[in-house]
Short mmCIF file of C-alpha atoms and ligand atoms in Angstrom, two decimals:
data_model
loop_
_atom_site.label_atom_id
_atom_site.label_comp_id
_atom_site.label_asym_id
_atom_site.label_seq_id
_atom_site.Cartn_x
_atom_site.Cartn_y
_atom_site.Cartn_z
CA UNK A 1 15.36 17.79 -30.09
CA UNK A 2 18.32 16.39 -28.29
CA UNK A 3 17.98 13.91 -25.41
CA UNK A 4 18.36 10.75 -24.08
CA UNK A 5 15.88 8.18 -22.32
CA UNK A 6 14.96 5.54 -20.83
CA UNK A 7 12.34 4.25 -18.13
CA UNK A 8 13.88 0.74 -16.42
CA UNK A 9 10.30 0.17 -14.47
CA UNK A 10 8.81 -2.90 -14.96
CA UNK A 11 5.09 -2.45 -15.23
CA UNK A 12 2.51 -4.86 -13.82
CA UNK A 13 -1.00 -3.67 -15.04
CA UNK A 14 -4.41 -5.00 -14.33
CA UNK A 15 -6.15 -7.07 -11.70
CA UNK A 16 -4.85 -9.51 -9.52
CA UNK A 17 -1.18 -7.92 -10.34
CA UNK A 18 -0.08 -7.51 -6.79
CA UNK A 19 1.09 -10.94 -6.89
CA UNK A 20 3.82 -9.98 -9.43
CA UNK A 21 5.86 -9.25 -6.56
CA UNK A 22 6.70 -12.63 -5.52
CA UNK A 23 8.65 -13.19 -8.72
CA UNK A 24 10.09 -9.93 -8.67
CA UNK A 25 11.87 -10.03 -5.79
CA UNK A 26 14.44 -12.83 -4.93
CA UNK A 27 13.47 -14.87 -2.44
CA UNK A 28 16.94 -13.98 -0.41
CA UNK A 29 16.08 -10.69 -0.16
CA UNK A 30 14.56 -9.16 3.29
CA UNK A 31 12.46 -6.16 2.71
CA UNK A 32 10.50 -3.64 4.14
CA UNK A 33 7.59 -3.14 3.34
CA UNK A 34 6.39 0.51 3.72
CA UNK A 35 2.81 2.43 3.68
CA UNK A 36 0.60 5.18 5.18
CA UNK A 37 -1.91 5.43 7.46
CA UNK A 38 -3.95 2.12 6.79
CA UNK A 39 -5.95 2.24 4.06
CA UNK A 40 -4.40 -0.83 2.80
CA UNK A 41 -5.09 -2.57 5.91
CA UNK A 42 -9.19 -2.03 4.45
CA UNK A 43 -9.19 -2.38 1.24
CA UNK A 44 -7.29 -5.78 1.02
CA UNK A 45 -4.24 -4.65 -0.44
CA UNK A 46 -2.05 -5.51 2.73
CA UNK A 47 -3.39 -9.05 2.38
CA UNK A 48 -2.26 -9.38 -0.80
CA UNK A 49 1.24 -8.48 -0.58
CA UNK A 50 1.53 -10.64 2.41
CA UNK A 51 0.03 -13.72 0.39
CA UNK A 52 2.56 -12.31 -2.39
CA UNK A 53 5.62 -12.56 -0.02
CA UNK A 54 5.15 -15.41 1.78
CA UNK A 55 8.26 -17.16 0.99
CA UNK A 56 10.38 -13.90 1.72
CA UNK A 57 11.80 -12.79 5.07
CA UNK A 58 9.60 -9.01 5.63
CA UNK A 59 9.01 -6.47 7.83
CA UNK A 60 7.00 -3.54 8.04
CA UNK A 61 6.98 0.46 8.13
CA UNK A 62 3.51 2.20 8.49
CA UNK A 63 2.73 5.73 9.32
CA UNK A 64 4.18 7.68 5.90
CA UNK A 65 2.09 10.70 5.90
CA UNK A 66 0.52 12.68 3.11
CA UNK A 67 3.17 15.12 2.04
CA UNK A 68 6.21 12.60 3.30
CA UNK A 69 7.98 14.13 5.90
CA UNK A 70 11.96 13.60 7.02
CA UNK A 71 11.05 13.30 10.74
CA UNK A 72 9.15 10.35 9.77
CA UNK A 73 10.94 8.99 7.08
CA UNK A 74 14.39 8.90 9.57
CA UNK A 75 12.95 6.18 11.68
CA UNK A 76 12.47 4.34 8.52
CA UNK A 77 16.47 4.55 7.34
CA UNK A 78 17.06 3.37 10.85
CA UNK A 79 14.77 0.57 10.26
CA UNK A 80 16.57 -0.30 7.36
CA UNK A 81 20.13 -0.11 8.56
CA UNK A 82 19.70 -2.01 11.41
CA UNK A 83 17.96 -4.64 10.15
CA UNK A 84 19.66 -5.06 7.07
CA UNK A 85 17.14 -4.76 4.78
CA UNK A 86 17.95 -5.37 0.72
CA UNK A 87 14.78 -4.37 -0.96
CA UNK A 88 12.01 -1.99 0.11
CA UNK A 89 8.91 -2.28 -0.98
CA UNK A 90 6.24 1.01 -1.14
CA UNK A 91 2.61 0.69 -0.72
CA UNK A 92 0.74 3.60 -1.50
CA UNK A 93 0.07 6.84 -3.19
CA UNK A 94 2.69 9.37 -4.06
CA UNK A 95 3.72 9.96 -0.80
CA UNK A 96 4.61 6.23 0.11
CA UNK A 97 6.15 6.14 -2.86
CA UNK A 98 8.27 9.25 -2.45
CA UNK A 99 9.04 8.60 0.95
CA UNK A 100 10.30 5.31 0.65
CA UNK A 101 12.85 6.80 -2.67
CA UNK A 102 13.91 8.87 0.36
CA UNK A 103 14.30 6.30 2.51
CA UNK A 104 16.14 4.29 -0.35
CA UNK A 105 18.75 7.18 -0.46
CA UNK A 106 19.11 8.03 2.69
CA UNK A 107 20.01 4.44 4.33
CA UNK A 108 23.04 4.32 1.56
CA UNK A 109 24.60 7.58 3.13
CA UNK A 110 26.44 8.46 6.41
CA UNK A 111 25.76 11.94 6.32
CA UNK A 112 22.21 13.47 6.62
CA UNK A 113 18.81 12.74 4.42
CA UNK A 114 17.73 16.29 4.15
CA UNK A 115 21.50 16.94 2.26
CA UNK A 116 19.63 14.91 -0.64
CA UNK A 117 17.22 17.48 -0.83
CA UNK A 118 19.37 20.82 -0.59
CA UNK A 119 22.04 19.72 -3.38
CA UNK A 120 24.59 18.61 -0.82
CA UNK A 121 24.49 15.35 -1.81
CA UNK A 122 23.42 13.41 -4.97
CA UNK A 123 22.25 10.15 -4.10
CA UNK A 124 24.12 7.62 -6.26
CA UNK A 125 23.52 4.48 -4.90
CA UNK A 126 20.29 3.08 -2.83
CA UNK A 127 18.46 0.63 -1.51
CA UNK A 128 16.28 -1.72 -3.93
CA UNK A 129 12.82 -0.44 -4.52
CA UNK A 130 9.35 -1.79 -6.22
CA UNK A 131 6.36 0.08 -5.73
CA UNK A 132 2.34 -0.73 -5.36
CA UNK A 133 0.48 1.85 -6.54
CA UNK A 134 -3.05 2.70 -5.05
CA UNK A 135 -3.58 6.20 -5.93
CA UNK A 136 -2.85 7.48 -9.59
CA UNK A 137 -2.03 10.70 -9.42
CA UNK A 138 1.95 11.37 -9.05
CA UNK A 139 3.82 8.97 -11.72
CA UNK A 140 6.09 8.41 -8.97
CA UNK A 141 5.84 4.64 -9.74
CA UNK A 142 7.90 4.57 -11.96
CA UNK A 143 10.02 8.33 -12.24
CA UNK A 144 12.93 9.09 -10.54
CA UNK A 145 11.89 11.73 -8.29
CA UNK A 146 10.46 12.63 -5.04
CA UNK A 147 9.22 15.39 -3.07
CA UNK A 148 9.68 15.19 1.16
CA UNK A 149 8.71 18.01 3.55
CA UNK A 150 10.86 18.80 6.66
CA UNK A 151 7.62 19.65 9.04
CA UNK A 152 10.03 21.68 11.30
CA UNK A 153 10.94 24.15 8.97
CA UNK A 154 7.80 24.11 6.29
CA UNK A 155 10.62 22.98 3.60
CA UNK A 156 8.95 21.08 0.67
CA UNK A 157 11.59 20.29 -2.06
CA UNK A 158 12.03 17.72 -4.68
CA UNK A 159 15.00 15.61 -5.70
CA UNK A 160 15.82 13.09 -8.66
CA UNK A 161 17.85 10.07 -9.01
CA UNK A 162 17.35 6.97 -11.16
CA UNK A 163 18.97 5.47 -8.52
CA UNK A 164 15.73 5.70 -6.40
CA UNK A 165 13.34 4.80 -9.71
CA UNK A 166 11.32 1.79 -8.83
CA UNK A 167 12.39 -1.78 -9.98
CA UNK A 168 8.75 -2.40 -10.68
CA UNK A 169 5.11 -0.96 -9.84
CA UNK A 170 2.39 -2.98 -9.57
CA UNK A 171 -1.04 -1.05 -11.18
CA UNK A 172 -3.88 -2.80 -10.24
CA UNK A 173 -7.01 -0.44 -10.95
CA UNK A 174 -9.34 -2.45 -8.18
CA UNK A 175 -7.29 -1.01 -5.28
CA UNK A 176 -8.54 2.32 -6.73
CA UNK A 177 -11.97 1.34 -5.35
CA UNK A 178 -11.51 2.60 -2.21
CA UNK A 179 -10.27 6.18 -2.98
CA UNK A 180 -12.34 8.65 -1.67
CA UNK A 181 -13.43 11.26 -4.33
CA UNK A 182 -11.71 13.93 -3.36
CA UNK A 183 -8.30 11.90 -3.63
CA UNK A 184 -9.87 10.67 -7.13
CA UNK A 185 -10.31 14.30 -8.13
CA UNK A 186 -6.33 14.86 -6.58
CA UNK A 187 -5.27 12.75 -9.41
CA UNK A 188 -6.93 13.70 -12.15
CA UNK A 189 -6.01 17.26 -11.54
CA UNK A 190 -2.12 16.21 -10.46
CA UNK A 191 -1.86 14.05 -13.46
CA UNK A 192 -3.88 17.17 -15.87
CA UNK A 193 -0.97 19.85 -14.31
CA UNK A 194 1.85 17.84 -15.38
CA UNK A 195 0.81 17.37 -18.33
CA UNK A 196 0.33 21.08 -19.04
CA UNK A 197 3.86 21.40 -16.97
CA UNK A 198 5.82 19.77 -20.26
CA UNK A 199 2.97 21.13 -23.05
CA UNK A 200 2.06 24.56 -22.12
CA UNK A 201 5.29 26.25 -23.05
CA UNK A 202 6.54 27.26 -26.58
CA UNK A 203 6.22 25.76 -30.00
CA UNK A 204 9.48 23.49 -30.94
CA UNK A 205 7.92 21.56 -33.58
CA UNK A 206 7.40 18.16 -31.88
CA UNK A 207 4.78 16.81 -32.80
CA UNK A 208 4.96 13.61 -31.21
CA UNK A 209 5.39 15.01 -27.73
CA UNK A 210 2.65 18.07 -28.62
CA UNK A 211 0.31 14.91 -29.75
CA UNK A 212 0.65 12.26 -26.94
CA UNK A 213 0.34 15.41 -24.66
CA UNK A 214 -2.74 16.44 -26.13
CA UNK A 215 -3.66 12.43 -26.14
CA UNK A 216 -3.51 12.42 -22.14
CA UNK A 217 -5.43 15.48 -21.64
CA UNK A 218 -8.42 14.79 -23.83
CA UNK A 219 -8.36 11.22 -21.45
CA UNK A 220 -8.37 13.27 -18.52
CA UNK A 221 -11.17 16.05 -19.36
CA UNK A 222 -13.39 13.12 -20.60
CA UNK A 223 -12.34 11.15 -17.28
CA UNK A 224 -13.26 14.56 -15.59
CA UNK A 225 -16.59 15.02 -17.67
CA UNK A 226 -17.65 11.32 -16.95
CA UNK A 227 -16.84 11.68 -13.28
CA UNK A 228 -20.26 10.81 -12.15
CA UNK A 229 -19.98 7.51 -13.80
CA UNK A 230 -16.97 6.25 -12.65
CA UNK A 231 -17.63 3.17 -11.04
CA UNK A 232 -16.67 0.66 -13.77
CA UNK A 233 -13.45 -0.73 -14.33
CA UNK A 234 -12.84 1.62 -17.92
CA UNK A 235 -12.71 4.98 -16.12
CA UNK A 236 -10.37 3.80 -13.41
CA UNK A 237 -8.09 1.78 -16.04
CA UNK A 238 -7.85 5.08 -18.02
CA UNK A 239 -7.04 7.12 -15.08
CA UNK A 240 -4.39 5.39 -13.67
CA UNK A 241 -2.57 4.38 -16.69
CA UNK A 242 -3.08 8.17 -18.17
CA UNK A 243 -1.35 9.32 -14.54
CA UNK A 244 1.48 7.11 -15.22
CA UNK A 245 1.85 8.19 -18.57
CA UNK A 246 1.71 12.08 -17.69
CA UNK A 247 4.86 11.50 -15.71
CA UNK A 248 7.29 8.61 -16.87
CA UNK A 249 9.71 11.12 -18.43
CA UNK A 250 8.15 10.38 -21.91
CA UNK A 251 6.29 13.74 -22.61
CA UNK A 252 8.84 15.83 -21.83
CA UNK A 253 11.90 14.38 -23.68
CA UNK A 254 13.20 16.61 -25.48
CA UNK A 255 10.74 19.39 -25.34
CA UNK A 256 11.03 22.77 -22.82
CA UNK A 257 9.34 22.13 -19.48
CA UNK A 258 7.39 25.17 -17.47
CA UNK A 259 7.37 23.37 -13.65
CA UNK A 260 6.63 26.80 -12.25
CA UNK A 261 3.21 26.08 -10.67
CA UNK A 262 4.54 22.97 -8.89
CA UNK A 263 7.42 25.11 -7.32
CA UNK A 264 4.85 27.81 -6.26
CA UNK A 265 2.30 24.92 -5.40
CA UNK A 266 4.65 23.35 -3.21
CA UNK A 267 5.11 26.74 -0.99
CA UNK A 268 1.48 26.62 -0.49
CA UNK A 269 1.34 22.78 0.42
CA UNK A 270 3.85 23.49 3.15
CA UNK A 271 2.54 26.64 4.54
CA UNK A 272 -0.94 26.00 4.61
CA UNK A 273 -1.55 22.19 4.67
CA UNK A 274 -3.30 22.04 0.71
CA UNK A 275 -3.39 19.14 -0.82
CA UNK A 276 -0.78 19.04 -3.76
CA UNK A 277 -3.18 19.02 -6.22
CA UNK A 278 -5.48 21.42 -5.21
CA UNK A 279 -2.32 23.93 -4.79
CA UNK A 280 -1.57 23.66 -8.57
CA UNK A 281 -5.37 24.20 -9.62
CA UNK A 282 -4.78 27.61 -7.20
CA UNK A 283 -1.37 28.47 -9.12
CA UNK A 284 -1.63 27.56 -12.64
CA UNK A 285 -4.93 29.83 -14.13
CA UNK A 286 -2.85 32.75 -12.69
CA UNK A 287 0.20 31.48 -13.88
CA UNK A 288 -1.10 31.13 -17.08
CA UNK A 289 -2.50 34.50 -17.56
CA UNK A 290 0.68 36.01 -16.27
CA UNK A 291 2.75 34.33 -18.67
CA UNK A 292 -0.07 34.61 -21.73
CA UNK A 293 2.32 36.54 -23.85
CA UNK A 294 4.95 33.92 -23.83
CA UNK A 295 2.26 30.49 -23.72
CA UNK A 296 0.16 32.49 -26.34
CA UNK A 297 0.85 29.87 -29.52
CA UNK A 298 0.78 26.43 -27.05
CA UNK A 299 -2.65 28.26 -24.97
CA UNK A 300 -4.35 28.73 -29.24
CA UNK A 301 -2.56 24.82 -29.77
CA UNK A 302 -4.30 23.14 -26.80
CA UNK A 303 -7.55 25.41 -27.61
CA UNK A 304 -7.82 24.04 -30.70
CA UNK A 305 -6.62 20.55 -30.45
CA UNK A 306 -7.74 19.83 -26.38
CA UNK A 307 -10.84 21.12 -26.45
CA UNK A 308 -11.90 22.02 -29.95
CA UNK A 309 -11.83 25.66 -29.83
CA UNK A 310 -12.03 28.05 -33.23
CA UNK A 311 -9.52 30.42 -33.87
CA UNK A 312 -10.31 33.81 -32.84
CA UNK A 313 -8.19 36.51 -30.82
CA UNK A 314 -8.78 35.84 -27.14
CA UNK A 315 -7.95 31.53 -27.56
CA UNK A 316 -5.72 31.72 -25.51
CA UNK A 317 -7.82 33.48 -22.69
CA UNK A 318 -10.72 30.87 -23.39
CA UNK A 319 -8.27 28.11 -23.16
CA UNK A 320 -7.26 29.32 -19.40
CA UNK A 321 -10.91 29.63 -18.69
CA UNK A 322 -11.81 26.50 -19.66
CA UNK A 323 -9.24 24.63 -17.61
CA UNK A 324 -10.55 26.77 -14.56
CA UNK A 325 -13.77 25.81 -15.63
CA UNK A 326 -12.42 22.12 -15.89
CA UNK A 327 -11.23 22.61 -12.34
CA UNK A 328 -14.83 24.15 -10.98
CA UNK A 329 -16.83 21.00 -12.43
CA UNK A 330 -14.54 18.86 -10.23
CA UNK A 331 -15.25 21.32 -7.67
CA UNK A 332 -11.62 22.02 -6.87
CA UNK A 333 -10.68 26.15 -6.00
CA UNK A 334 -8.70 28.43 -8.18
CA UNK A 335 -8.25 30.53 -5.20
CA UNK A 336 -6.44 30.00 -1.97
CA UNK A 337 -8.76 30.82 1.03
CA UNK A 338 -6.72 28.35 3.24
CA UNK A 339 -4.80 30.84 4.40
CA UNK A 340 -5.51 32.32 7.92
CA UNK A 341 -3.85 35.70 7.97
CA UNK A 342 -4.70 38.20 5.73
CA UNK A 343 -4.06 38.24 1.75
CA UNK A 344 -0.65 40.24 1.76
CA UNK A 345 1.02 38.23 5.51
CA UNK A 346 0.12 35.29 3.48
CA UNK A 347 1.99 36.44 -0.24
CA UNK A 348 4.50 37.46 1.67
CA UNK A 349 5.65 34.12 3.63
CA UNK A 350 5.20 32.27 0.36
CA UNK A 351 7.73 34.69 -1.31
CA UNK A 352 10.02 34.45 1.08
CA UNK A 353 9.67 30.54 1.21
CA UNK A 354 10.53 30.26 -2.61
CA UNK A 355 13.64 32.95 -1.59
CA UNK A 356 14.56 30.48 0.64
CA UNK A 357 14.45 27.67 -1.69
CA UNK A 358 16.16 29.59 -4.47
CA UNK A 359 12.78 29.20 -6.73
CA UNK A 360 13.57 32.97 -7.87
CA UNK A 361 13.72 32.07 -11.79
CA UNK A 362 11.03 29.82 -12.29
CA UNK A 363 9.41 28.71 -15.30
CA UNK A 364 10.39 27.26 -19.20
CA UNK A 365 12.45 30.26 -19.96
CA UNK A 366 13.60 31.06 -16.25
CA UNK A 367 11.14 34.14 -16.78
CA UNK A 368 9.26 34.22 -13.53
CA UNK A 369 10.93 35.44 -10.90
CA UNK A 370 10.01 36.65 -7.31
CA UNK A 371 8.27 39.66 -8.70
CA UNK A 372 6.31 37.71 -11.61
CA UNK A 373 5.20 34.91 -8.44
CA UNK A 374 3.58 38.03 -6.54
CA UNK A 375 1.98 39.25 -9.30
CA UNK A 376 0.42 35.35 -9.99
CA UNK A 377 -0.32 35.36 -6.26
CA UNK A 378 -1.99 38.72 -5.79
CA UNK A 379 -4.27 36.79 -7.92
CA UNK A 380 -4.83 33.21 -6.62
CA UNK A 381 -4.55 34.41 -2.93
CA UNK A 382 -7.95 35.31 -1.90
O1 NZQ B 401 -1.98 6.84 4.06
P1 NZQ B 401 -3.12 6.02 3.61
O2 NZQ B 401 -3.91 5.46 4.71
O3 NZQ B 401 -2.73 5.00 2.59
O4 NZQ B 401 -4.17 7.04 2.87
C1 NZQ B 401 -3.86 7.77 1.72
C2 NZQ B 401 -3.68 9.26 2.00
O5 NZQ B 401 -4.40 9.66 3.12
C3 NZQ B 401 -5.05 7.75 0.80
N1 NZQ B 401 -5.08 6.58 -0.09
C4 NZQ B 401 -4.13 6.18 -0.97
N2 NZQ B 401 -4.55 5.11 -1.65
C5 NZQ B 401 -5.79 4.80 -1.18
C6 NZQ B 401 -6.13 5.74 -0.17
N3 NZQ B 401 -7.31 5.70 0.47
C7 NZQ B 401 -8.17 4.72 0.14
N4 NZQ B 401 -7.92 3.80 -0.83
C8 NZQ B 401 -6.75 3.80 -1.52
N5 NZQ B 401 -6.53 2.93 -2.50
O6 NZQ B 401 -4.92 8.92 0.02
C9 NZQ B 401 -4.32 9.95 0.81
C10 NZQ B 401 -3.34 10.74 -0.03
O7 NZQ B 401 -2.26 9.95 -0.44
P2 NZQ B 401 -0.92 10.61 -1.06
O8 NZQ B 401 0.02 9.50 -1.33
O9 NZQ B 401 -0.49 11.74 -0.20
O10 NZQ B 401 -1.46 11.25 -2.42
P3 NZQ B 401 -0.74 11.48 -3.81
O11 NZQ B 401 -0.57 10.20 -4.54
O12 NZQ B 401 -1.50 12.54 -4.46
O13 NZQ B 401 0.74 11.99 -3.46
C11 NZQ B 401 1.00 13.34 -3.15
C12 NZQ B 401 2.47 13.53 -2.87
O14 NZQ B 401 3.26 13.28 -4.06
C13 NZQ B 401 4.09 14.40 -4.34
C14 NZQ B 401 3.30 15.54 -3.76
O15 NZQ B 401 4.10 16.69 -3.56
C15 NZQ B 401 2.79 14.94 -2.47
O16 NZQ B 401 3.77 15.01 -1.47
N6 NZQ B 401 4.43 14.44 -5.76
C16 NZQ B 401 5.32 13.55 -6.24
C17 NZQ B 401 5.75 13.56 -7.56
C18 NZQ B 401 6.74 12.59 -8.08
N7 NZQ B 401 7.32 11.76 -7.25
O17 NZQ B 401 7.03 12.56 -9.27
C19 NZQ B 401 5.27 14.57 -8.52
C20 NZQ B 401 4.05 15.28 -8.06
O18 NZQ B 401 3.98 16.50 -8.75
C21 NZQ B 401 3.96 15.54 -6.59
O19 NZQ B 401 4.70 16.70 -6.24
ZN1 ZN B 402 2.12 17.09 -9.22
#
């Protein structure tokens, strides 16, 4: 175990929270304030933060789309530039969030934002940035990465800086009240996924990674199992802190990490329009049953210590059917039907998407490459 660590977010939890932002950002600072398509303008979030920065000079950036795209986010770094802005803040989901770490980046640097994404350049320096979180799903509140799409092209790649990691994110479960289920379902799944993403590799012996791990997804399959009955503030305290937790860098310190089904998931997200959580519950069944050999021990670990399985010689087959089962009682697919050509047009673009993107040695131990992602999608492509 060899690594090092540290998460610099400030973390304001609970109701009435939003407010936290007055003292958290000097009063000499002019921000932006970005979001998405309105749903804070309904739920009173948006009247919050303005009460919360009424003694700061701010302006605003709406329109950040699901799945953040460059086109968009490039009238936002123009924004920023020319009107000299010191601190953003994001108001959103993940892809507020995301887009605005982009935006962060991007308005330090002459050259291009999409060089962030391809490796051309590593973003260093940026703008300021504290987040309000309104959909638990990502962790992108306080990580130090980001995912943006470049609509002309179908590219959807991530990139990580702790240059772009937020300042501080505000958590205030109420503003959760207003998610429609299926976005509620998005982030119990999203937050479920990267869990197994850092668990559901090999053994290494750590058992305090292996245990918080298995801590988060008992949360989130009795979060799932209670979904009926979750109008109370309990479930959607345990969600959204649980989602932070599943992606604050903390699991997967010094432990092997699989990321295979986001990388696939993302190709799908792109091409097709699925949301990102519903791509990974298409991926990662297959994924796992490719890759049973290798997964075997962590599949029997997660059997026995998730959901309370025996021992006996197919665990780790009834531990993959019991997250697709999980997945089926939130009545999220485990098969892509989105697209609209036929099954082998549609493998086909995806594999040459992740060519494009160099995803051609995917996985914990680099072990899936272009011919093991076919094989996955032959089965999750319906
Ligand atoms: O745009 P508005 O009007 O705000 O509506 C949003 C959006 O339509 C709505 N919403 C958010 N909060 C709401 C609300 N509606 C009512 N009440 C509220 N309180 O929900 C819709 C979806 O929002 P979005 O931000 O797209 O969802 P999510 O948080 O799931 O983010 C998904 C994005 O994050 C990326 C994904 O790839 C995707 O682009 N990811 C980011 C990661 C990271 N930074 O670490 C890791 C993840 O694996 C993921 O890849
Ligand atoms: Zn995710």
């Amino acid at each position: 175990m060899e690594f090092s660590y540290v998460n610099p977010t400030q973390i304001y939890f609970g109701k009435g929270q939003i407010a936290s932002i007055t003292k958290s950002i000097p009063t000499d600072q002019k921000v932006l304030v970005i979001y998405g398509g309105g749903s804070i303008k309904k739920n009173g979030v948006y009247d919050q933060v303005t009460e919360a920065l009424k003694e700061h000079k701010w302006l605003e950036f709406s329109g950040v789309e699901p799945n953040p795209t460059m086109e968009t986010l490039d009238k936002a770094v123009k924004v920023v530039k020319d009107e000299r802005v010191d601190y953003i803040l994001a108001v959103g989901g993940g892809s507020v969030i995301d887009g605005s770490k982009y935006v962060a980046a991007t308005a330090l640097y002459e050259g291009e934002g999409w060089d962030i994404l391809i490796g051309k350049h590593s973003a260093k320096r940026a703008v300021a940035l504290g987040a309000v979180l309104t959909l638990p799903a990502t962790g992108s509140e306080s990580n130090a990465g980001a995912v943006i799409t470049r609509a002309s092209t179908k590219d959807k790649l991530p990139f990580f800086s702790p240059a772009v990691q937020p300042k501080f994110a505000v958590m205030d479960p109420d503003v959760m009240k207003t998610l429609p289920e299926r976005q509620l379902v998005n982030g119990l799944v999203d937050a479920w996924v990267h869990t197994c993403e850092q668990y559901l590799t090999f053994p290494t012996g750590a058992m305090v990674q292996d245990g918080y791990s298995e801590t988060l997804l008992k949360t989130l399959y009795q979060l799932g199992s209670q979904f009926e009955d979750r109008d109370n503030d309990q479930w959607r305290e345990n969600l959204m802190w649980s989602a932070n937790q599943a992606l604050n860098g903390l699991i997967g310190s010094g432990v092997p990490q699989d990321w295979a089904t986001h990388m696939i998931g993302h190709e799908l997200t792109a091409l097709f329009g699925v949301d990102h959580a519903r791509s990974l519950a298409i991926v990662q069944p297959s994924l796992l049953r490719n890759q049973l050999p290798v997964k075997k021990a962590k599949l029997e670990q997660m059997g026995k210590n998730v959901f309370g399985f025996d021992q006996s010689d197919d665990l780790a087959e009834k531990t993959i059917s019991a997250i697709e089962a999980f997945y089926h009682s939130l009545d999220v697919a485990t098969q892509l039907t989105e697209h609209t050509t036929d099954k082998t047009t549609a493998i086909d673009s995806i594999i040459t998407q992740l060519e494009n993107h160099r995803m051609v040695k995917l996985g914990e131990s680099q072990a899936i490459t272009l011919k093991e992602s076919r094989e996955i999608l032959e089965m999750a492509v319906a």
